Coordinates of C-alpha atoms in Angstrom, one line a residue:
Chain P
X1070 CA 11.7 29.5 6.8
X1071 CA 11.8 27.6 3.6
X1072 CA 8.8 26.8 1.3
X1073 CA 7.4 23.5 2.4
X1074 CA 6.3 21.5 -0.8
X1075 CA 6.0 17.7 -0.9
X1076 CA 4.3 16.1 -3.4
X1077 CA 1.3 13.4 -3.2
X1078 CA 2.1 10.0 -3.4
X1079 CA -0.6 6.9 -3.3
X1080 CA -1.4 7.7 0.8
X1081 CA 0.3 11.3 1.5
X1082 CA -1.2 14.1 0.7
X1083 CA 0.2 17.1 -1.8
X1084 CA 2.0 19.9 1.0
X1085 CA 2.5 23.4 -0.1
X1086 CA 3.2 25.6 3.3
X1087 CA 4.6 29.1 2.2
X1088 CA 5.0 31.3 5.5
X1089 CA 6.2 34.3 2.8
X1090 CA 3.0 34.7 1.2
X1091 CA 0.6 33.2 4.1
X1092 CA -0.5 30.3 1.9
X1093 CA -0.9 27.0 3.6
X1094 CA -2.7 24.0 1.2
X1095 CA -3.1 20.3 2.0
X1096 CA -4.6 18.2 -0.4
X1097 CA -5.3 14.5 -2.1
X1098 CA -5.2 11.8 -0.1
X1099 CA -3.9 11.4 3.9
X1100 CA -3.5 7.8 4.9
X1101 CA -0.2 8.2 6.5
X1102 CA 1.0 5.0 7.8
X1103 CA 1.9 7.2 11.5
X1104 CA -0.6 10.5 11.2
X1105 CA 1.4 11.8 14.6
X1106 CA 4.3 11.3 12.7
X1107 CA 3.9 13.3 9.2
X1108 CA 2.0 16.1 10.7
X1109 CA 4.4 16.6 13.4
X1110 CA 7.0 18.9 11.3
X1111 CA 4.1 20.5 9.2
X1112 CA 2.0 21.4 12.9
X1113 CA 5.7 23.0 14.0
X1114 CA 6.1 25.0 10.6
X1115 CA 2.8 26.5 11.2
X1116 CA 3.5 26.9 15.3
X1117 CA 7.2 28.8 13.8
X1118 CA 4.6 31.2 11.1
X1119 CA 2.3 32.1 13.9
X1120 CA 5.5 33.9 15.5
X1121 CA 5.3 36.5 12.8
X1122 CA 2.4 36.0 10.8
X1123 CA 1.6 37.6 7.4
X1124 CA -1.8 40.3 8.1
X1125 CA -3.8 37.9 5.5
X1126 CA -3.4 34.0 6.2
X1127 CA -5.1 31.4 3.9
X1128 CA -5.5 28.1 4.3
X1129 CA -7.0 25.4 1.9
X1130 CA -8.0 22.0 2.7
X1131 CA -9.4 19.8 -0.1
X1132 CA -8.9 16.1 0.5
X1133 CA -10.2 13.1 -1.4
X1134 CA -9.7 10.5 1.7
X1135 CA -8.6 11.0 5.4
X1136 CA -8.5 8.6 7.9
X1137 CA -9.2 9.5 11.2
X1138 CA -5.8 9.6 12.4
X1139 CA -5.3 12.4 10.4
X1140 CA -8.2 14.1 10.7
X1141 CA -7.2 14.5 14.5
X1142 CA -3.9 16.0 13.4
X1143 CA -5.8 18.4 11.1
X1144 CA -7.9 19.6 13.5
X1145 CA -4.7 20.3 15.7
X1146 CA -3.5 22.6 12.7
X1147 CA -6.8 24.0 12.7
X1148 CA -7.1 25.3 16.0
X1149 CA -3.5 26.8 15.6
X1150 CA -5.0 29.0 12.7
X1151 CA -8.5 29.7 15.2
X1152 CA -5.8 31.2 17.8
X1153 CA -4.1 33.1 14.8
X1154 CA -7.6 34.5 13.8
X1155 CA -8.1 36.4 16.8
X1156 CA -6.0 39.1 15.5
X1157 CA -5.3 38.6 11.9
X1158 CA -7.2 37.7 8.9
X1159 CA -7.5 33.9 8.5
X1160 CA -9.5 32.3 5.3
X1161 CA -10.1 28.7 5.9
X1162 CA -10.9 27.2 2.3
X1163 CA -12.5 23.3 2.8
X1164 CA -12.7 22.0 -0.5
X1165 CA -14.5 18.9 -1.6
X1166 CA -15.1 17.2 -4.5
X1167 CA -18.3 17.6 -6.1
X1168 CA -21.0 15.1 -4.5
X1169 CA -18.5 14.2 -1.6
X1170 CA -20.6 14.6 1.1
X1171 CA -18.3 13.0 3.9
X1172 CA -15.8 14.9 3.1
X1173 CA -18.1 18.2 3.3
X1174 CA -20.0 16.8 6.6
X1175 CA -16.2 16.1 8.0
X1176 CA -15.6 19.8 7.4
X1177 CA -18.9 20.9 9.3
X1178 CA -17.9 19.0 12.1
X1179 CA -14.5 20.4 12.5
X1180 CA -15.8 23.9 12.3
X1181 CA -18.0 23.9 14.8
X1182 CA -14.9 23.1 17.3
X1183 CA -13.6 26.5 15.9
X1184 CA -14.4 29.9 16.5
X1185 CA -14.3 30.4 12.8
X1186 CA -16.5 30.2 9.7
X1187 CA -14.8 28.0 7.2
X1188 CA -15.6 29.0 3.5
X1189 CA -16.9 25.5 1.8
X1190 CA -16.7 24.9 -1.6
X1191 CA -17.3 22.3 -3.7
X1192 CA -14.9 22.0 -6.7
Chain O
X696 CA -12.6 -31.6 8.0
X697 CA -15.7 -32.4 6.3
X698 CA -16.4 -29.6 3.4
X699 CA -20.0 -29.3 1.9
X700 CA -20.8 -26.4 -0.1
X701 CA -23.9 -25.9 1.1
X702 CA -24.8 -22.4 -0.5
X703 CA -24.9 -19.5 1.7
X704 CA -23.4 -19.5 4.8
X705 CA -25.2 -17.9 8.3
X706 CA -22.4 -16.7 9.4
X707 CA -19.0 -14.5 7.7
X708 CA -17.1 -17.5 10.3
X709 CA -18.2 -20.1 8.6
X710 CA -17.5 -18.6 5.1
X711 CA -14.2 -17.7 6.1
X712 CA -13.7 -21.3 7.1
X713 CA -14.3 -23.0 4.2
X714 CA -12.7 -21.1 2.0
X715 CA -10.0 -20.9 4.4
X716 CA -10.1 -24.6 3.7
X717 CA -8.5 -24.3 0.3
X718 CA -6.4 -22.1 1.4
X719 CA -7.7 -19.0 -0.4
X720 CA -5.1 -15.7 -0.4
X721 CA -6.9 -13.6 -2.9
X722 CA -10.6 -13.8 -5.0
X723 CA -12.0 -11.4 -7.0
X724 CA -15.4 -11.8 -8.5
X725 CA -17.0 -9.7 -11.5
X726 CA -16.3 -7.2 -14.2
X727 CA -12.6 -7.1 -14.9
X728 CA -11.1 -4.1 -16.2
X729 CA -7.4 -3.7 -17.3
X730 CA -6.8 -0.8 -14.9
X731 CA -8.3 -3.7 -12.2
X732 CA -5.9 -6.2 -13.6
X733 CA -3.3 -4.3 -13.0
X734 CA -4.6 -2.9 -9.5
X735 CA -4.5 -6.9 -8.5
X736 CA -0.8 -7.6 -10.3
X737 CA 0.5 -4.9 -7.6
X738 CA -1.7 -6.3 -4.9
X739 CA 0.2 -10.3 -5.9
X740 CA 3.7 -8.1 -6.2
X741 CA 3.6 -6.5 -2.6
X742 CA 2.1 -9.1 -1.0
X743 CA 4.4 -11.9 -2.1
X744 CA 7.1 -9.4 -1.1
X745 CA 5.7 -9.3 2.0
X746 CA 6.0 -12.8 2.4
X747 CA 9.4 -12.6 1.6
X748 CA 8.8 -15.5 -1.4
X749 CA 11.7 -16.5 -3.6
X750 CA 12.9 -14.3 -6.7
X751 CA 12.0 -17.8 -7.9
X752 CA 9.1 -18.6 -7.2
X753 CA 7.4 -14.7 -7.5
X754 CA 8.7 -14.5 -11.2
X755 CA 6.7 -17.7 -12.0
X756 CA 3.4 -16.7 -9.8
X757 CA 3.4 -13.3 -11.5
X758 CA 3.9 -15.1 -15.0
X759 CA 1.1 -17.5 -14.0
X760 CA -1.1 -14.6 -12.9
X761 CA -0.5 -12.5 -15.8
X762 CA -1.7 -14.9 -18.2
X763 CA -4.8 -15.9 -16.2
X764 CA -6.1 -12.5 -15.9
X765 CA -5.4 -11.8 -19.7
X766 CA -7.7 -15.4 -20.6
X767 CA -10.2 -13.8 -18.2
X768 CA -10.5 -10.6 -19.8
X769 CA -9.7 -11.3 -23.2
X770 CA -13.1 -14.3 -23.2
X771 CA -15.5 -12.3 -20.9
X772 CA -18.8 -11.5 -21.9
X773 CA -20.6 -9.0 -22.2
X774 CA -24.4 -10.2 -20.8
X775 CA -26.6 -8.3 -18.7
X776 CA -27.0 -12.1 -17.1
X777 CA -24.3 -12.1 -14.4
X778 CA -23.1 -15.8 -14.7
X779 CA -22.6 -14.9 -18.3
X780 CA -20.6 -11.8 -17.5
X781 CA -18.7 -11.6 -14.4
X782 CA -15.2 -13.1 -14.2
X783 CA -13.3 -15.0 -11.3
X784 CA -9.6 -14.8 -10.4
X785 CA -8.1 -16.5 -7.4
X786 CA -4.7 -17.3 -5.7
X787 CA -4.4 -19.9 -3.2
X788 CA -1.1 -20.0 -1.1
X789 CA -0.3 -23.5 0.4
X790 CA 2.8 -25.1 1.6
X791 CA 5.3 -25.5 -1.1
X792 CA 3.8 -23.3 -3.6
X793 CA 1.0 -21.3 -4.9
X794 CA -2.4 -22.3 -7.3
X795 CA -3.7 -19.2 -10.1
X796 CA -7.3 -19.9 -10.5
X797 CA -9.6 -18.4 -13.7
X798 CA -13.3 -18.4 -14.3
X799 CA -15.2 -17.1 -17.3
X800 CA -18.3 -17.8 -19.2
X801 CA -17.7 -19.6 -22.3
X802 CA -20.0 -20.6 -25.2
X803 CA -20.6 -24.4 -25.6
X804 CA -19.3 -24.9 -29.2
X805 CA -15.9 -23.7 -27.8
X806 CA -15.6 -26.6 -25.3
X807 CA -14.4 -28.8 -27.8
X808 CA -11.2 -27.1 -29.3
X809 CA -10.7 -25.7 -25.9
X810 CA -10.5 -28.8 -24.3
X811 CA -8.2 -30.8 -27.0
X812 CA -5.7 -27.7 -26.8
X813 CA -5.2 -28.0 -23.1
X814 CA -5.0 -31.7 -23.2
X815 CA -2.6 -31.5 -25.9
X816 CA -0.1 -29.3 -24.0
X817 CA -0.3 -31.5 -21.1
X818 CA 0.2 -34.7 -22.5
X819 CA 3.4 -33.4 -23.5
X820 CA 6.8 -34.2 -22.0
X821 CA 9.5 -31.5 -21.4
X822 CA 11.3 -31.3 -24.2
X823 CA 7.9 -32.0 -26.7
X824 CA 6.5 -29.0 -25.5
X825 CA 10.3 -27.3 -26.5
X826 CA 9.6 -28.4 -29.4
X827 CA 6.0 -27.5 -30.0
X828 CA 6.7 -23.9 -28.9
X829 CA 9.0 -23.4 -31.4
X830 CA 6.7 -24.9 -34.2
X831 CA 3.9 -22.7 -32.9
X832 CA 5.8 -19.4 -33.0
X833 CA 7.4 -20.1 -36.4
X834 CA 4.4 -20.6 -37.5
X835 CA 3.2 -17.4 -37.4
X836 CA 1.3 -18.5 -34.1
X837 CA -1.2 -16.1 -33.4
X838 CA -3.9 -17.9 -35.6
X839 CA -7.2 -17.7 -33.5
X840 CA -8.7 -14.9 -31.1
X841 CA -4.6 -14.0 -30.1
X842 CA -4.0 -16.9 -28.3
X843 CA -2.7 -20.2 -30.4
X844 CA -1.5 -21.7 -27.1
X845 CA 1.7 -20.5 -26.6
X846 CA 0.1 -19.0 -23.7
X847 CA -0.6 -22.3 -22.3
X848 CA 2.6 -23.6 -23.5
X849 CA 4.5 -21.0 -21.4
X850 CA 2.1 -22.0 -18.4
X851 CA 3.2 -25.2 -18.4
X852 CA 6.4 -24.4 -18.9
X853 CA 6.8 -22.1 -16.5
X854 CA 4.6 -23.9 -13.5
X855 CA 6.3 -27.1 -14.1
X856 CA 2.5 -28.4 -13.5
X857 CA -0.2 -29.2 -15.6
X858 CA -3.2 -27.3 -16.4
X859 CA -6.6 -27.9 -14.5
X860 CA -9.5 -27.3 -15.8
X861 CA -13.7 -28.0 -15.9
X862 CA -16.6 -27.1 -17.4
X863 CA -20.2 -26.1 -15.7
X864 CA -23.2 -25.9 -18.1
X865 CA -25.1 -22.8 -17.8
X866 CA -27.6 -23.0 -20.3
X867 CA -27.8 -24.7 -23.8
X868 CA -25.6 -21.4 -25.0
X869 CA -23.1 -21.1 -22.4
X870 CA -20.7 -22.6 -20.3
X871 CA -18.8 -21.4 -17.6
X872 CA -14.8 -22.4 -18.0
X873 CA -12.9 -23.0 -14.7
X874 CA -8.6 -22.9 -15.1
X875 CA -6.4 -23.6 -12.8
X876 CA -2.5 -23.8 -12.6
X877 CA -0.6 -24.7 -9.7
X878 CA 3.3 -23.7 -9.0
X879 CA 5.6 -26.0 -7.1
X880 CA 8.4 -25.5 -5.6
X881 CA 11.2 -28.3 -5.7
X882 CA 9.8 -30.3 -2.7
X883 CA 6.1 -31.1 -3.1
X884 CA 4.3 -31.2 0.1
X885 CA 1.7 -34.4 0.2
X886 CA 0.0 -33.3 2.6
X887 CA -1.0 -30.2 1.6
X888 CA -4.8 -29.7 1.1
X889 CA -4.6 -28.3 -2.1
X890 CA -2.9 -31.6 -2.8
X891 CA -5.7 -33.5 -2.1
X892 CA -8.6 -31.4 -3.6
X893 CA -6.8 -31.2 -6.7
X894 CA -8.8 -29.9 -9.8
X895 CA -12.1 -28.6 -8.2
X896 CA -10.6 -26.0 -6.1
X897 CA -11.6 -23.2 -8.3
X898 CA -15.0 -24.2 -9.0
X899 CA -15.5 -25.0 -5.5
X900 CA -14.2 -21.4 -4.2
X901 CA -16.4 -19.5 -6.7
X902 CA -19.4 -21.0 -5.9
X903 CA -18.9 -20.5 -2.2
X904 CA -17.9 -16.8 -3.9
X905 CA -20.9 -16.3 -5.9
X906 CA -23.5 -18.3 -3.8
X907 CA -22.4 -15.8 -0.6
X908 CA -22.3 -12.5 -3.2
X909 CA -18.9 -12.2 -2.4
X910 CA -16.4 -9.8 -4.8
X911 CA -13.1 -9.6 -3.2
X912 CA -11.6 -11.5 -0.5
X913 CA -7.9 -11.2 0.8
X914 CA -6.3 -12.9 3.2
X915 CA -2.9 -12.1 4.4
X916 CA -0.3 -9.5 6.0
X917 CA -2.3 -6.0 6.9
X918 CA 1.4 -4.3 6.8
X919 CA 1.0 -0.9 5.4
X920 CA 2.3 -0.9 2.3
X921 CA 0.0 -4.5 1.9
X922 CA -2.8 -2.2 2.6
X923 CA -1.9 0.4 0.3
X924 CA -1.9 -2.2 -2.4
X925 CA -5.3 -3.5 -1.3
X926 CA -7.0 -0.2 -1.4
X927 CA -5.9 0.3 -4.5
X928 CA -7.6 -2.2 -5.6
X929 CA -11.0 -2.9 -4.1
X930 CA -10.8 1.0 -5.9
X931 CA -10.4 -0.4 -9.5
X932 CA -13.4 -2.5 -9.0
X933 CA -16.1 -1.4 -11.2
X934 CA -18.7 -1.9 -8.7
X935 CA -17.7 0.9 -6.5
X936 CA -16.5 3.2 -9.5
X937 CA -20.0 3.2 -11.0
X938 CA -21.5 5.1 -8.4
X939 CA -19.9 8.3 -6.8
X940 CA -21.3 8.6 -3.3
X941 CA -21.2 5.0 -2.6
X942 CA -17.8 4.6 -3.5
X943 CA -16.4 7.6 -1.2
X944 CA -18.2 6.2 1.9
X945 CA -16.7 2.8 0.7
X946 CA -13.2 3.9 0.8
X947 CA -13.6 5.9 3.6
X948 CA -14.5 3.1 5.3
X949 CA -12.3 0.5 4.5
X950 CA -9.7 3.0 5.3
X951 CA -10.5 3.2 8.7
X952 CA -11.4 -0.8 8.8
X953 CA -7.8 -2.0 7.2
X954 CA -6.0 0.8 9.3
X955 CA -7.3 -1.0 12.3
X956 CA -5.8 -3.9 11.3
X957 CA -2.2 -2.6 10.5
X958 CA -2.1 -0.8 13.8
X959 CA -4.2 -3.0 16.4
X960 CA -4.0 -6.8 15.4
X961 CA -2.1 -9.2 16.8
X962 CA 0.6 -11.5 15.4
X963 CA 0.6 -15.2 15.7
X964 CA 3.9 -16.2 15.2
X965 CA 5.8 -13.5 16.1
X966 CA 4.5 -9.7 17.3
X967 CA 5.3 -7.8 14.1
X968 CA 3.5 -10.1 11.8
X969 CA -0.6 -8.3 11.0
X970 CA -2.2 -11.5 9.7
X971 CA -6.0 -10.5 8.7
X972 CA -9.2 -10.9 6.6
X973 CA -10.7 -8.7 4.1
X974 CA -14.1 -9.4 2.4
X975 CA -16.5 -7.3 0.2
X976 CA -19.4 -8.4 -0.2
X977 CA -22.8 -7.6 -1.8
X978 CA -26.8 -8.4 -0.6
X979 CA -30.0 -6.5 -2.1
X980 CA -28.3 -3.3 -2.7
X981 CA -26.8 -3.5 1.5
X982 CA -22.6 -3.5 0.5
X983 CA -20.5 -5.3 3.6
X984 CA -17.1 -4.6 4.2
X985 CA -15.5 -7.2 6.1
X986 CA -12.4 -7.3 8.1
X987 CA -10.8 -10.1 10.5
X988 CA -8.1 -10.3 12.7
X989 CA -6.3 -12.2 16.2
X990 CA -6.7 -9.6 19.1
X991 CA -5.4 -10.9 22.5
X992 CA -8.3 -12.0 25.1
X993 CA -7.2 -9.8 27.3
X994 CA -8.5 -6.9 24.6
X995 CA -11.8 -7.8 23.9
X996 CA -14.3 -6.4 26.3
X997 CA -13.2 -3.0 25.7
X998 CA -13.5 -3.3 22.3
X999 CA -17.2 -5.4 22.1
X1000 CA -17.9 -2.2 24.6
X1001 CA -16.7 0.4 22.9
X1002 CA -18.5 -0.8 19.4
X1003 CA -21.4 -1.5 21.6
X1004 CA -21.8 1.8 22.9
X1005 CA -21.3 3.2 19.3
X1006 CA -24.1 1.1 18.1
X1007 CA -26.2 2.5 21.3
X1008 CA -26.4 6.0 20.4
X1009 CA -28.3 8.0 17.9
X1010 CA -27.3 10.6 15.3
X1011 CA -27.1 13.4 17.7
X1012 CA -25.3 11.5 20.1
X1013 CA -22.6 9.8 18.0
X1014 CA -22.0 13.4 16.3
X1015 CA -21.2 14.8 19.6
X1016 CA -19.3 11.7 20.7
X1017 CA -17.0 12.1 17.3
X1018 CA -16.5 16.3 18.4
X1019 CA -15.6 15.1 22.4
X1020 CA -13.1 11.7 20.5
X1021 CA -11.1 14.6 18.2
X1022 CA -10.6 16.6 20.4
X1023 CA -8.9 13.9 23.3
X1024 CA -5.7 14.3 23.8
X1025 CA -3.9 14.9 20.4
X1026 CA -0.8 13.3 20.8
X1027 CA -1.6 9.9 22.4
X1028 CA 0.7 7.0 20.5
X1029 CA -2.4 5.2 19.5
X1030 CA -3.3 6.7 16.7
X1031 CA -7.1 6.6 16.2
X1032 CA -7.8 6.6 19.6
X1033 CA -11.9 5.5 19.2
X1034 CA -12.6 7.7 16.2
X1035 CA -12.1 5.5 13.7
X1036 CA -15.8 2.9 15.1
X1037 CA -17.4 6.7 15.5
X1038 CA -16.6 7.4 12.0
X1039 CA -17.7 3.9 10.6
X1040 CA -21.0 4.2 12.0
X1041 CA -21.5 8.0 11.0
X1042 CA -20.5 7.4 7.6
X1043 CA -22.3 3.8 7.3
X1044 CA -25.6 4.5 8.7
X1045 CA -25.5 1.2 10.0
X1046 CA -24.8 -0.4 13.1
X1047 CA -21.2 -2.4 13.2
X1048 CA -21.7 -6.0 13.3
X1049 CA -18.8 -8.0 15.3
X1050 CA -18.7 -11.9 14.9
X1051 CA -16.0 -13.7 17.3
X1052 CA -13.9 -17.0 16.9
X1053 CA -12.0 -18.3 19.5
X1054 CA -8.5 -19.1 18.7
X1055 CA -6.4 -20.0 21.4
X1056 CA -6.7 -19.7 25.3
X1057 CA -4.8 -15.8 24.7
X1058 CA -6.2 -15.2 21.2
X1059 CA -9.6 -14.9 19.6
X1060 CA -10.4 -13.8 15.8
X1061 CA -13.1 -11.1 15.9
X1062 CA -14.8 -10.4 12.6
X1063 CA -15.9 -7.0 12.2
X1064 CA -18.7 -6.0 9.9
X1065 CA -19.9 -2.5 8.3
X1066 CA -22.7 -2.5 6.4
X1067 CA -23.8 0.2 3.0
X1068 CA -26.6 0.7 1.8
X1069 CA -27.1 2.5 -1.3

């Protein structure tokens, strides 16, 4: 499968999905005018990796905004990865800004739906 | 209708209402900035595009707004007193046309050449003012503080109106300077309120503005690329970017409040129209953002009980009610499914206020209020 890279614009986030070398990033903003919508092809990208995964799989969130709607989607792709997990390496990298604290209480949440410790850092 | 500005309002119904009454589209009220003006140009830009206006009629608003915002931020103050210092823009959309309204603080002993400048310009007939304009600008023009008038020249020009404008005595140093300029189509509408009110629409608005500590206020079409534009903007406003925390909970929040609109409200001429409300406003340190819209009848009691019960619980309650929400069925159409009210009153701290209008026998307007405190 092909790199998946799509740059932010003023409501989508910045993509960068490379089954190749594991990596999987999301960032900037996601206020997606339909959430089901734009994750739909990035969710099946990661459901098409999982069929022959790479032994080290990391995975970097670091938004500045996300609506709910998306946040639901995220946490779709997330439990995709906590499946993965069970028999090869995943890092889960959730980025914040420095000071965000929704953003890094948003991430708390999510992990605790996981069977996963996400790595937190504030950049 | 019988108007009084009577100060502060008791309810965000009542506010609405009155400055529904001049038939207010857009206020913003404070520090201007030119990454803000430009942050409001887009805002005009999409939402006149939105409203499908005339190649026309949009080239002359966004002249008319241009110029405005430059007189606003080219005079404004810098006081620590915020009568002195904050600035006020408005757009007011009425039948046959739209009305640019200024405010800013001026100091008394500008009054005078002020005042004979805009009286000159709109004494003048058609072709005087031709003429005038090109006497000003061979004249070198730009003689005083940038301007010379030609701005104003072009205004009237260009609005086929003339100029508006008061002064309010502030103190024996200061005066606060209120502009407006109104843009007609070719068929004036009599009836139209902003007919009637003429010249004290602006200084009316921003005292119902200031008296009710409000700093934006839109009214219009929630589509999404409306709301895009808006966001952007209540973002340029220097009174969330000063403070880091406050603003990310702000945004957050409005995110999640102007979503709703786009996806839930209802039309009220036809179903794919999202008319709504959007209001900041600012009390003792408590920040509300407001948001109003049509639901059908038929809606409300699940959504005055589902806000309800949000309000009910306690931290550890609503944090395990947002875990249970995310994890409900993934893929239903509608989108937020209930997380979005979770998330308000998480990231608030503050209970969601609701006020409710009735509309029509199938439609009510339900206000919606979060409150910050920081």
């Amino acid at each position: 499968m092909a790199i998946l890279d799509l740059q932010a614009t003023e409501d989508l986030p910045c993509v960068l999905f490379d089954n190749d070398k594991g990596i999987f990033e999301i960032s900037k903003r996601s206020l997606p005018e339909n959430a089901i919508l734009f994750y739909e092809p990035l969710i099946e990208y990661v459901n098409e990796y999982l069929r022959s995964p790479k032994e080290e799989t990391n995975v970097v969130f670091h938004f500045d905004y996300i609506s709910t709607s998306s946040t639901k989607q995220i946490m779709k792709m997330i439990l995709l990865f906590d499946q993965l997990k069970q028999n090869k390496k995943v890092n889960l990298n959730w980025n914040y800004d420095k000071g965000d604290v929704d953003m890094l209480q948003t991430g708390k949440r999510l992990e605790q739906l996981t069977s996963m410790k996400f790595i937190f850092n504030e950049v | 209708m019988q108007i009084t500005n009577s100060g502060k309002y008791s309810s965000i119904a009542e506010l609405f209402r009155v400055l529904n009454h001049y038939q207010l589209n857009y206020a913003y009220n404070g520090d201007f900035t030119n990454d803000l003006t430009e942050r409001i140009l887009a805002l005009a830009e999409t939402n006149m595009d939105v409203e499908s206006e005339s190649l026309k009629i949009k080239k002359k608003v966004y002249f008319i707004i241009v110029e405005s915002l430059q007189n606003i931020t080219r005079h404004q103050g810098s006081s620590k007193d915020a009568r002195l210092m904050d600035g006020f823009f408005s757009i007011h959309k009425f039948l046959g046309g739209y009305l640019v309204g200024s405010g800013n603080a001026i100091e008394n002993n500008h009054i005078k050449p002020l005042s004979e400048k805009l009286d000159k310009v709109n004494s003048m007939s058609a072709d005087e003012l031709k003429d005038y304009q090109k006497e000003v600008l061979s004249a070198g023009g730009f003689s005083e503080k940038g301007g010379a008038g030609l701005g104003l020249i072009e205004m009237v020009r260009k609005s086929g109106n003339k100029l508006q404008y008061d002064f309010d005595k502030i103190d024996d140093k200061n005066s606060y300077f209120y502009f407006q300029s109104k843009i007609t189509d070719a068929q004036p509408h009599e009836n139209s309120e902003i007919e009637k009110h003429n010249h004290e629409i602006v200084k009316s608005v921003h005292k119902a503005v200031t008296e009710n500590n409000l700093k934006i206020f839109f009214q219009g079409q929630f589509k999404h690329e409306n709301v895009r534009s808006l966001l952007s903007m209540a973002e340029g406003s220097i009174y969330l970017t000063e403070k880091f925390e406050f603003k990310k909970t702000s945004v957050a929040i409005m995110i999640e409040l102007l979503q709703n609109i786009s996806y839930h409200a209802a039309g009220i001429n036809s179903s794919d129209e999202r008319p709504g409300l959007f209001m900041v406003a600012d009390n003792n340190n408590v920040c509300s953002l407001i948001t109003g819209n049509y639901i059908e009848n038929f809606k409300i009691d699940a959504l005055i009980k589902k806000i309800d019960f949000v309000n009910s619980l306690d931290d550890a309650a609503i944090e395990k009610l947002y875990l249970e929400t995310i994890m409900l069925d993934h893929n239903e159409v509608k989108q937020g499914a209930g997380l979005g009210f979770i998330d308000i009153r998480i990231k608030s701290k503050n209970k969601i206020e609701v006020e409710m209008v009735p509309y029509t026998d199938d439609k009510t307007f339900i206000i919606i209020k979060a409150n910050i405190s920081y």
